[in-house]
Amino acid sequence: MLMAHPAILRNLVEQYEKLQVLHAEQGTFETRRRLEDVTYTLCVSTGTQTVEAALAVAERQLTAALVEAAPVKDTPDADVQLTA
């Protein structure tokens, strides 16, 4: 399955969250249309059919992307001894 780039996915989630607040405050046709567009794109990008599922998948994918990008901690060499 194709996966959206983490930066794109993160942007979609942020847009969705901002538009939810904006639509709750204003409730205009324009904010509803923009929210529906972002919701649709988020669902398509995550291969889901509901916004709840899309947000859950996005969270898992973004978390996995962070784990993969995290630097690996070097383990100390066996012959190195630390002293106080």
PDB file of C-alpha atoms in Angstrom:
ATOM      1  CA  MET A   1       0.000   0.000   0.000  1.00  0.00           C
ATOM      2  CA  LEU A   2       1.206   3.491  -0.786  1.00  0.00           C
ATOM      3  CA  MET A   3       1.746   5.745   2.182  1.00  0.00           C
ATOM      4  CA  ALA A   4       1.709   9.518   2.300  1.00  0.00           C
ATOM      5  CA  HIS A   5       4.968  11.226   3.186  1.00  0.00           C
ATOM      6  CA  PRO A   6       4.993  12.032   6.919  1.00  0.00           C
ATOM      7  CA  ALA A   7       5.263  15.790   6.258  1.00  0.00           C
ATOM      8  CA  ILE A   8       2.177  15.709   4.038  1.00  0.00           C
ATOM      9  CA  LEU A   9       0.276  13.564   6.507  1.00  0.00           C
ATOM     10  CA  ARG A  10       1.222  15.834   9.408  1.00  0.00           C
ATOM     11  CA  ASN A  11       0.073  18.858   7.388  1.00  0.00           C
ATOM     12  CA  LEU A  12      -3.277  17.222   6.628  1.00  0.00           C
ATOM     13  CA  VAL A  13      -3.876  16.407  10.297  1.00  0.00           C
ATOM     14  CA  GLU A  14      -2.981  19.970  11.309  1.00  0.00           C
ATOM     15  CA  GLN A  15      -5.290  21.410   8.637  1.00  0.00           C
ATOM     16  CA  TYR A  16      -8.100  19.124   9.781  1.00  0.00           C
ATOM     17  CA  GLU A  17      -7.696  20.175  13.423  1.00  0.00           C
ATOM     18  CA  LYS A  18      -7.579  23.897  12.567  1.00  0.00           C
ATOM     19  CA  LEU A  19     -10.581  23.647  10.263  1.00  0.00           C
ATOM     20  CA  GLN A  20     -12.584  21.798  12.910  1.00  0.00           C
ATOM     21  CA  VAL A  21     -12.072  24.685  15.313  1.00  0.00           C
ATOM     22  CA  LEU A  22     -12.742  27.285  12.616  1.00  0.00           C
ATOM     23  CA  HIS A  23     -15.904  25.526  11.505  1.00  0.00           C
ATOM     24  CA  ALA A  24     -17.132  25.230  15.098  1.00  0.00           C
ATOM     25  CA  GLU A  25     -16.577  28.968  15.567  1.00  0.00           C
ATOM     26  CA  GLN A  26     -17.891  30.207  12.221  1.00  0.00           C
ATOM     27  CA  GLY A  27     -19.984  27.399  10.774  1.00  0.00           C
ATOM     28  CA  THR A  28     -19.864  28.883   7.284  1.00  0.00           C
ATOM     29  CA  PHE A  29     -20.360  27.051   4.017  1.00  0.00           C
ATOM     30  CA  GLU A  30     -16.736  27.777   3.108  1.00  0.00           C
ATOM     31  CA  THR A  31     -15.294  26.286   6.323  1.00  0.00           C
ATOM     32  CA  ARG A  32     -17.538  23.227   5.980  1.00  0.00           C
ATOM     33  CA  ARG A  33     -16.440  22.709   2.367  1.00  0.00           C
ATOM     34  CA  ARG A  34     -12.756  23.075   3.266  1.00  0.00           C
ATOM     35  CA  LEU A  35     -13.186  20.674   6.197  1.00  0.00           C
ATOM     36  CA  GLU A  36     -14.887  18.126   3.936  1.00  0.00           C
ATOM     37  CA  ASP A  37     -12.070  18.463   1.363  1.00  0.00           C
ATOM     38  CA  VAL A  38      -9.349  17.922   3.955  1.00  0.00           C
ATOM     39  CA  THR A  39     -11.286  15.042   5.509  1.00  0.00           C
ATOM     40  CA  TYR A  40     -11.601  13.358   2.109  1.00  0.00           C
ATOM     41  CA  THR A  41      -7.898  13.849   1.346  1.00  0.00           C
ATOM     42  CA  LEU A  42      -6.927  12.528   4.771  1.00  0.00           C
ATOM     43  CA  CYS A  43      -9.077   9.426   4.255  1.00  0.00           C
ATOM     44  CA  VAL A  44      -7.639   8.796   0.785  1.00  0.00           C
ATOM     45  CA  SER A  45      -4.092   9.352   2.051  1.00  0.00           C
ATOM     46  CA  THR A  46      -4.544   6.787   4.815  1.00  0.00           C
ATOM     47  CA  GLY A  47      -6.682   4.282   2.886  1.00  0.00           C
ATOM     48  CA  THR A  48      -9.619   4.647   5.279  1.00  0.00           C
ATOM     49  CA  GLN A  49     -13.302   5.528   5.007  1.00  0.00           C
ATOM     50  CA  THR A  50     -13.940   7.562   8.164  1.00  0.00           C
ATOM     51  CA  VAL A  51     -12.126  10.513   9.638  1.00  0.00           C
ATOM     52  CA  GLU A  52     -11.770   8.688  12.966  1.00  0.00           C
ATOM     53  CA  ALA A  53      -9.996   5.805  11.256  1.00  0.00           C
ATOM     54  CA  ALA A  54      -7.912   8.214   9.161  1.00  0.00           C
ATOM     55  CA  LEU A  55      -6.711  10.069  12.256  1.00  0.00           C
ATOM     56  CA  ALA A  56      -5.840   6.793  14.005  1.00  0.00           C
ATOM     57  CA  VAL A  57      -3.868   5.534  10.993  1.00  0.00           C
ATOM     58  CA  ALA A  58      -2.165   8.912  10.602  1.00  0.00           C
ATOM     59  CA  GLU A  59      -1.111   8.838  14.257  1.00  0.00           C
ATOM     60  CA  ARG A  60       0.363   5.344  13.871  1.00  0.00           C
ATOM     61  CA  GLN A  61       2.189   6.262  10.660  1.00  0.00           C
ATOM     62  CA  LEU A  62       3.568   9.499  12.088  1.00  0.00           C
ATOM     63  CA  THR A  63       4.717   7.733  15.249  1.00  0.00           C
ATOM     64  CA  ALA A  64       6.417   5.046  13.170  1.00  0.00           C
ATOM     65  CA  ALA A  65       8.118   7.716  11.063  1.00  0.00           C
ATOM     66  CA  LEU A  66       9.457   9.400  14.213  1.00  0.00           C
ATOM     67  CA  VAL A  67      10.790   6.103  15.540  1.00  0.00           C
ATOM     68  CA  GLU A  68      12.525   5.380  12.238  1.00  0.00           C
ATOM     69  CA  ALA A  69      14.058   8.860  12.138  1.00  0.00           C
ATOM     70  CA  ALA A  70      15.277   8.788  15.747  1.00  0.00           C
ATOM     71  CA  PRO A  71      19.038   8.477  16.076  1.00  0.00           C
ATOM     72  CA  VAL A  72      20.264   5.138  17.323  1.00  0.00           C
ATOM     73  CA  LYS A  73      22.092   5.370  20.628  1.00  0.00           C
ATOM     74  CA  ASP A  74      25.541   3.898  20.525  1.00  0.00           C
ATOM     75  CA  THR A  75      26.188   1.208  23.058  1.00  0.00           C
ATOM     76  CA  PRO A  76      29.409   1.570  24.986  1.00  0.00           C
ATOM     77  CA  ASP A  77      32.273  -0.626  23.888  1.00  0.00           C
ATOM     78  CA  ALA A  78      32.812  -3.677  26.022  1.00  0.00           C
ATOM     79  CA  ASP A  79      36.459  -2.769  26.719  1.00  0.00           C
ATOM     80  CA  VAL A  80      35.671   0.780  27.907  1.00  0.00           C
ATOM     81  CA  GLN A  81      35.243   1.095  31.648  1.00  0.00           C
ATOM     82  CA  LEU A  82      33.756   4.129  33.308  1.00  0.00           C
ATOM     83  CA  THR A  83      35.143   5.197  36.659  1.00  0.00           C
ATOM     84  CA  ALA A  84      33.852   7.663  39.191  1.00  0.00           C
TER      85      ALA A  84
END
